[in-house]
Amino acid sequence: MNSIASTFVTSDDTTAFTDLTEKALLESAVNFDERALGELYDRYEARIYSYIYRRTGNESLAEDLTAQVFLKMLEAIRSEKAWHSSFSGWLYRIAHNAVIDYYRQRDRQQHIPLEDTLTTVTTEHNPVVMAEVSLDADRLRFAIGRLTGEQAEVITLRFLEGYSIGEVAEMLDKTEGSIKALQYRAVTTLRQLLQHEGFH
Amino acid sequence: MTTQSSLFHSDPEDIFAKAIERVEAGEAIEAVLATTPEAMRAELRELLLLITATHHLQRAPVPQPAAPRRADRKAAFLEAAAQMKPIAAAVSTPLQAATVAKAPPTKSSFGERLQNFWYDLQLGFASPNLRLAPLVIIIAAVWLGSFGFSEVADAAAIGDLVYPVKQWVRNQQLSLSSEAARGPVYTENVTKIIEDLTLATTTLSAAEQTTKRRVVKISTELFIFDEMTPDHLVFGPLRVMLHYQPDPNRDEYTSIVMPVTPGKGQQVELTFQILPADDPNAPFPFIIQGRRLTVPEVQLAIGPTPTAEAPAATSTATATATPCVITLPSGWVPYTVRAGDSLSAIAQRTGATLVGLQQVNCLVNTNDIVAGKMLFAPAIQQLNTPTATQPPLAATLTAISTTVLTPSVDITATVTVVLTDTVTVSPTATATENVTSTVTATVMAEVTPSITTTVAVTVVGTVVETPTVVQTPTPPMTVTLTSEAGDSGTVVATETLTDVIDPAPGTPIVLTTETTLETTTTPEAEGTVEGASVTPEGGEASPTPSPTPTLPLPTPTTEASEPPTATTVPEPTLAPTTEPTSKANQEPTTEPPTGESKQGNSGTTTNVALPTPTHTPIPQNHSPLTGG
């Protein structure tokens, strides 16, 4: 493995970059400045990975897709302002598309990814709820995959990742009102999808 | 709002959001529903249940990959970025280059060098000569990682299931390399392919011994076409027959399928077959049979390919790369890298391509430039073409052109450099405004004391006053010309520099000419035009931001102040003579001047010129005004 790189990845020279605003960082990143790109990677990799993991439930798949997202970012970052006003939102969009493409490629085979740790939905918290809900991670993810990009992002970030409305608004560069509207539309659509699939 | 308040918002989205808040805060769903409008309850219940279900999924933490694995992934990412970088810079539209080398002022150049060194090391380069290939294979292996394909693939032979993976890795190497580096990578690939072919032919021979039947192996690869002889296609050290045996046990041949004859240097996709070697120990080159050849539309840009040595029968060959020699294209001159420069910035400034700069200067790593380093680049002959902004704004544009002359032959040589800078000013001036353009040419000669420089500035265009030619090297020379209202013209500044160069050949001489074009509006004299309505402050978008005192209403009083240059501004009392000239040049379509009074703007020169009415010639006074 590339042990040389891992030794120097946290070189002292990157400290200056951790303080940069994202705007300044992006200005360097479009020119493929390694430190700027490295700093961007550090800032976003965990979140994108987490997001994709939530969407797919598979660790190694999430790793691979995360790598893919950052490669796609490299390809597109050349056209300056590809992300318009929100780099974060753009990156999440790429992540969303990567997940969708992956699922599309598998052509809805029965080859569902390995179930994540949530195998047992506990009934202790709210027996009423549990009795009425027969939802598992797979079906939820599958249904989320059929939402629009924005809806899927909001659902995942709000309810799977647990970010607040304000936080999600910032990450996707939207107003709080838009996020509220999106979450409402997303959840209602999700419900319809799941009903159709025999949720209730 | 308290959480217990009745949710009488008209908006279901708001109700929903509020309900989620409360449930997340721990309230029971039924309690929340109790305060919801009846109409929404059923729907809200289902939505909240759904949310609750997803919360259960949320509670499972995201398993994080281990730190070394993360670091590997990051390294792979940065590696990919480094590889894409030269391609990116060459392809993208010129961006304002943010530079790596721009270190904080306190850093020494040694610190800069050290910084660059660390980054090279980060990316696995110990020196520009280090090859990309092994690193890319490693990275590719990491990506293929979890399947363990990398080790298997590397040992794959033609015909093995995973041989395509090996081919893929090779081709990735090629496409991911920078254009300049592709040549050696391609040669290395060809060498490896030949190794595979050698192995294949040996294997086939062994099989033939055993089974008493001949079998072929078929493969497809990308090659660069050299030429076609009557018998063969030549790809470097490879010879490909123009036909193949569909059945290797029968002596019958089918012609190669080749819809297009490739041109020299083109990449082709060749499907070929390998036969058992007649003599396993026969020295290379052996011959393969071509089955099919196509020329793909998308061609990789591959730099010069070094000649590969044909491998010996048993040993592996190494491709010999031609060391890069700096050969200057014509017109290229030495260029000293300045602090803050990046290769793409230099390319943009000099008009070279990034790849061209890299190739000529034998740079493998585009970061390999530091302040003070001598590169070669095309001579800079650029001048910003300023355009006059809408009056009454004042625009000052400074263009600096730098010419580096390197005397190459005689000790005393007279070099005449003619720089013709065309500065076009097209003021969209109405009849009520005058536009003054000031062309300042400053020639500063550096380095060699024995240069005599003469500068002649010729201004061509709608010139009212003839400029004065000034000797150089200093001080700067100012040429002031005033266009009359309604004119739109082109000011051409031609600078002729004649140098007698005395220093030793090879000494760089820097000549910098600075051309400043200023466009100012000038206020009008009042009330001299028939049919004009005097409107104070007409049409002025905003008061002038300039610190210079704005002129009061335009009585052409002379405010004496020193012109910023040592040159003499032409005599002010040219009015009567110039009037007819300017009238003659006046656009017939100008509006009748309205005699509006406007506030003067700054530049360093402000001239008061009076409006030229369509008819009445009025003796006017030109008086130069210089604002602070």
PDB file of N, CA and C in Angstrom, chain B residues 277-316:
ATOM      1  N   ALA B 277       4.668 -20.946 -30.916  1.00  0.00           N
ATOM      2  CA  ALA B 277       5.911 -20.577 -31.600  1.00  0.00           C
ATOM      3  C   ALA B 277       6.495 -21.777 -32.291  1.00  0.00           C
ATOM      4  N   ASP B 278       6.989 -21.534 -33.453  1.00  0.00           N
ATOM      5  CA  ASP B 278       7.631 -22.643 -34.130  1.00  0.00           C
ATOM      6  C   ASP B 278       8.896 -23.028 -33.392  1.00  0.00           C
ATOM      7  N   ASP B 279       9.539 -22.003 -32.970  1.00  0.00           N
ATOM      8  CA  ASP B 279      10.738 -22.250 -32.177  1.00  0.00           C
ATOM      9  C   ASP B 279      10.647 -21.432 -30.907  1.00  0.00           C
ATOM     10  N   PRO B 280      10.383 -22.066 -29.810  1.00  0.00           N
ATOM     11  CA  PRO B 280      10.154 -21.299 -28.575  1.00  0.00           C
ATOM     12  C   PRO B 280      11.320 -20.417 -28.197  1.00  0.00           C
ATOM     13  N   ASN B 281      12.480 -20.778 -28.664  1.00  0.00           N
ATOM     14  CA  ASN B 281      13.631 -19.973 -28.292  1.00  0.00           C
ATOM     15  C   ASN B 281      13.992 -18.950 -29.355  1.00  0.00           C
ATOM     16  N   ALA B 282      13.155 -18.829 -30.322  1.00  0.00           N
ATOM     17  CA  ALA B 282      13.483 -17.866 -31.382  1.00  0.00           C
ATOM     18  C   ALA B 282      13.471 -16.460 -30.825  1.00  0.00           C
ATOM     19  N   PRO B 283      14.433 -15.682 -31.241  1.00  0.00           N
ATOM     20  CA  PRO B 283      14.488 -14.315 -30.701  1.00  0.00           C
ATOM     21  C   PRO B 283      13.329 -13.487 -31.224  1.00  0.00           C
ATOM     22  N   PHE B 284      12.994 -12.563 -30.468  1.00  0.00           N
ATOM     23  CA  PHE B 284      11.950 -11.609 -30.849  1.00  0.00           C
ATOM     24  C   PHE B 284      12.497 -10.754 -31.972  1.00  0.00           C
ATOM     25  N   PRO B 285      11.820 -10.216 -32.916  1.00  0.00           N
ATOM     26  CA  PRO B 285      10.362 -10.146 -32.913  1.00  0.00           C
ATOM     27  C   PRO B 285       9.715 -11.343 -33.577  1.00  0.00           C
ATOM     28  N   PHE B 286       8.754 -11.917 -32.908  1.00  0.00           N
ATOM     29  CA  PHE B 286       7.992 -12.925 -33.608  1.00  0.00           C
ATOM     30  C   PHE B 286       6.750 -12.273 -34.165  1.00  0.00           C
ATOM     31  N   ILE B 287       6.034 -13.041 -34.858  1.00  0.00           N
ATOM     32  CA  ILE B 287       4.972 -12.420 -35.633  1.00  0.00           C
ATOM     33  C   ILE B 287       3.619 -12.901 -35.131  1.00  0.00           C
ATOM     34  N   ILE B 288       2.729 -11.976 -35.025  1.00  0.00           N
ATOM     35  CA  ILE B 288       1.364 -12.344 -34.668  1.00  0.00           C
ATOM     36  C   ILE B 288       0.469 -12.109 -35.876  1.00  0.00           C
ATOM     37  N   GLN B 289      -0.652 -12.740 -35.831  1.00  0.00           N
ATOM     38  CA  GLN B 289      -1.566 -12.639 -36.959  1.00  0.00           C
ATOM     39  C   GLN B 289      -2.678 -11.656 -36.632  1.00  0.00           C
ATOM     40  N   GLY B 290      -2.839 -10.723 -37.550  1.00  0.00           N
ATOM     41  CA  GLY B 290      -3.861  -9.716 -37.296  1.00  0.00           C
ATOM     42  C   GLY B 290      -5.222 -10.191 -37.756  1.00  0.00           C
ATOM     43  N   ARG B 291      -6.194 -10.003 -36.882  1.00  0.00           N
ATOM     44  CA  ARG B 291      -7.541 -10.433 -37.245  1.00  0.00           C
ATOM     45  C   ARG B 291      -8.399  -9.239 -37.622  1.00  0.00           C
ATOM     46  N   ARG B 292      -8.219  -8.168 -36.851  1.00  0.00           N
ATOM     47  CA  ARG B 292      -9.124  -7.058 -37.070  1.00  0.00           C
ATOM     48  C   ARG B 292      -8.455  -5.790 -36.584  1.00  0.00           C
ATOM     49  N   LEU B 293      -8.630  -4.731 -37.336  1.00  0.00           N
ATOM     50  CA  LEU B 293      -8.028  -3.466 -36.931  1.00  0.00           C
ATOM     51  C   LEU B 293      -9.048  -2.351 -37.098  1.00  0.00           C
ATOM     52  N   THR B 294      -9.227  -1.586 -36.053  1.00  0.00           N
ATOM     53  CA  THR B 294     -10.095  -0.419 -36.183  1.00  0.00           C
ATOM     54  C   THR B 294      -9.362   0.800 -35.633  1.00  0.00           C
ATOM     55  N   VAL B 295      -9.763   1.922 -36.133  1.00  0.00           N
ATOM     56  CA  VAL B 295      -9.199   3.171 -35.626  1.00  0.00           C
ATOM     57  C   VAL B 295     -10.268   3.859 -34.783  1.00  0.00           C
ATOM     58  N   PRO B 296     -10.083   3.879 -33.487  1.00  0.00           N
ATOM     59  CA  PRO B 296     -11.121   4.494 -32.654  1.00  0.00           C
ATOM     60  C   PRO B 296     -11.210   5.999 -32.899  1.00  0.00           C
ATOM     61  N   GLU B 297     -12.402   6.512 -32.760  1.00  0.00           N
ATOM     62  CA  GLU B 297     -12.587   7.950 -32.991  1.00  0.00           C
ATOM     63  C   GLU B 297     -11.870   8.775 -31.942  1.00  0.00           C
ATOM     64  N   VAL B 298     -11.988   8.309 -30.695  1.00  0.00           N
ATOM     65  CA  VAL B 298     -11.374   9.070 -29.620  1.00  0.00           C
ATOM     66  C   VAL B 298      -9.915   8.682 -29.525  1.00  0.00           C
ATOM     67  N   GLN B 299      -9.054   9.638 -29.789  1.00  0.00           N
ATOM     68  CA  GLN B 299      -7.632   9.312 -29.737  1.00  0.00           C
ATOM     69  C   GLN B 299      -7.010  10.011 -28.530  1.00  0.00           C
ATOM     70  N   LEU B 300      -6.262   9.241 -27.798  1.00  0.00           N
ATOM     71  CA  LEU B 300      -5.544   9.833 -26.675  1.00  0.00           C
ATOM     72  C   LEU B 300      -4.401  10.678 -27.209  1.00  0.00           C
ATOM     73  N   ALA B 301      -4.163  11.774 -26.530  1.00  0.00           N
ATOM     74  CA  ALA B 301      -2.997  12.556 -26.919  1.00  0.00           C
ATOM     75  C   ALA B 301      -1.773  11.943 -26.269  1.00  0.00           C
ATOM     76  N   ILE B 302      -0.924  11.417 -27.096  1.00  0.00           N
ATOM     77  CA  ILE B 302       0.259  10.753 -26.551  1.00  0.00           C
ATOM     78  C   ILE B 302       1.480  11.503 -27.037  1.00  0.00           C
ATOM     79  N   GLY B 303       2.313  11.899 -26.110  1.00  0.00           N
ATOM     80  CA  GLY B 303       3.532  12.622 -26.451  1.00  0.00           C
ATOM     81  C   GLY B 303       4.516  11.728 -27.171  1.00  0.00           C
ATOM     82  N   PRO B 304       5.699  12.199 -27.348  1.00  0.00           N
ATOM     83  CA  PRO B 304       6.695  11.402 -28.077  1.00  0.00           C
ATOM     84  C   PRO B 304       6.942  10.078 -27.378  1.00  0.00           C
ATOM     85  N   THR B 305       6.938   9.016 -28.154  1.00  0.00           N
ATOM     86  CA  THR B 305       7.140   7.694 -27.559  1.00  0.00           C
ATOM     87  C   THR B 305       8.580   7.278 -27.755  1.00  0.00           C
ATOM     88  N   PRO B 306       9.247   7.003 -26.686  1.00  0.00           N
ATOM     89  CA  PRO B 306      10.622   6.530 -26.836  1.00  0.00           C
ATOM     90  C   PRO B 306      10.638   5.155 -27.455  1.00  0.00           C
ATOM     91  N   THR B 307      11.695   4.853 -28.114  1.00  0.00           N
ATOM     92  CA  THR B 307      11.784   3.551 -28.776  1.00  0.00           C
ATOM     93  C   THR B 307      11.982   2.467 -27.752  1.00  0.00           C
ATOM     94  N   ALA B 308      11.186   1.466 -27.864  1.00  0.00           N
ATOM     95  CA  ALA B 308      11.332   0.344 -26.933  1.00  0.00           C
ATOM     96  C   ALA B 308      12.331  -0.640 -27.499  1.00  0.00           C
ATOM     97  N   GLU B 309      13.086  -1.187 -26.623  1.00  0.00           N
ATOM     98  CA  GLU B 309      13.993  -2.254 -27.070  1.00  0.00           C
ATOM     99  C   GLU B 309      13.221  -3.554 -27.136  1.00  0.00           C
ATOM    100  N   ALA B 310      13.507  -4.296 -28.164  1.00  0.00           N
ATOM    101  CA  ALA B 310      12.870  -5.609 -28.239  1.00  0.00           C
ATOM    102  C   ALA B 310      13.442  -6.498 -27.138  1.00  0.00           C
ATOM    103  N   PRO B 311      12.607  -7.232 -26.482  1.00  0.00           N
ATOM    104  CA  PRO B 311      13.128  -8.035 -25.364  1.00  0.00           C
ATOM    105  C   PRO B 311      13.920  -9.225 -25.866  1.00  0.00           C
ATOM    106  N   ALA B 312      14.853  -9.616 -25.086  1.00  0.00           N
ATOM    107  CA  ALA B 312      15.564 -10.855 -25.399  1.00  0.00           C
ATOM    108  C   ALA B 312      14.625 -12.023 -25.161  1.00  0.00           C
ATOM    109  N   ALA B 313      15.016 -13.174 -25.600  1.00  0.00           N
ATOM    110  CA  ALA B 313      14.094 -14.305 -25.531  1.00  0.00           C
ATOM    111  C   ALA B 313      13.694 -14.623 -24.108  1.00  0.00           C
ATOM    112  N   THR B 314      14.572 -14.437 -23.168  1.00  0.00           N
ATOM    113  CA  THR B 314      14.234 -14.845 -21.812  1.00  0.00           C
ATOM    114  C   THR B 314      14.104 -13.689 -20.834  1.00  0.00           C
ATOM    115  N   SER B 315      14.740 -12.606 -21.151  1.00  0.00           N
ATOM    116  CA  SER B 315      14.739 -11.556 -20.129  1.00  0.00           C
ATOM    117  C   SER B 315      13.681 -10.516 -20.425  1.00  0.00           C
ATOM    118  N   THR B 316      13.392  -9.739 -19.407  1.00  0.00           N
ATOM    119  CA  THR B 316      12.443  -8.643 -19.617  1.00  0.00           C
ATOM    120  C   THR B 316      13.196  -7.419 -20.091  1.00  0.00           C
TER     121      THR B 316
END
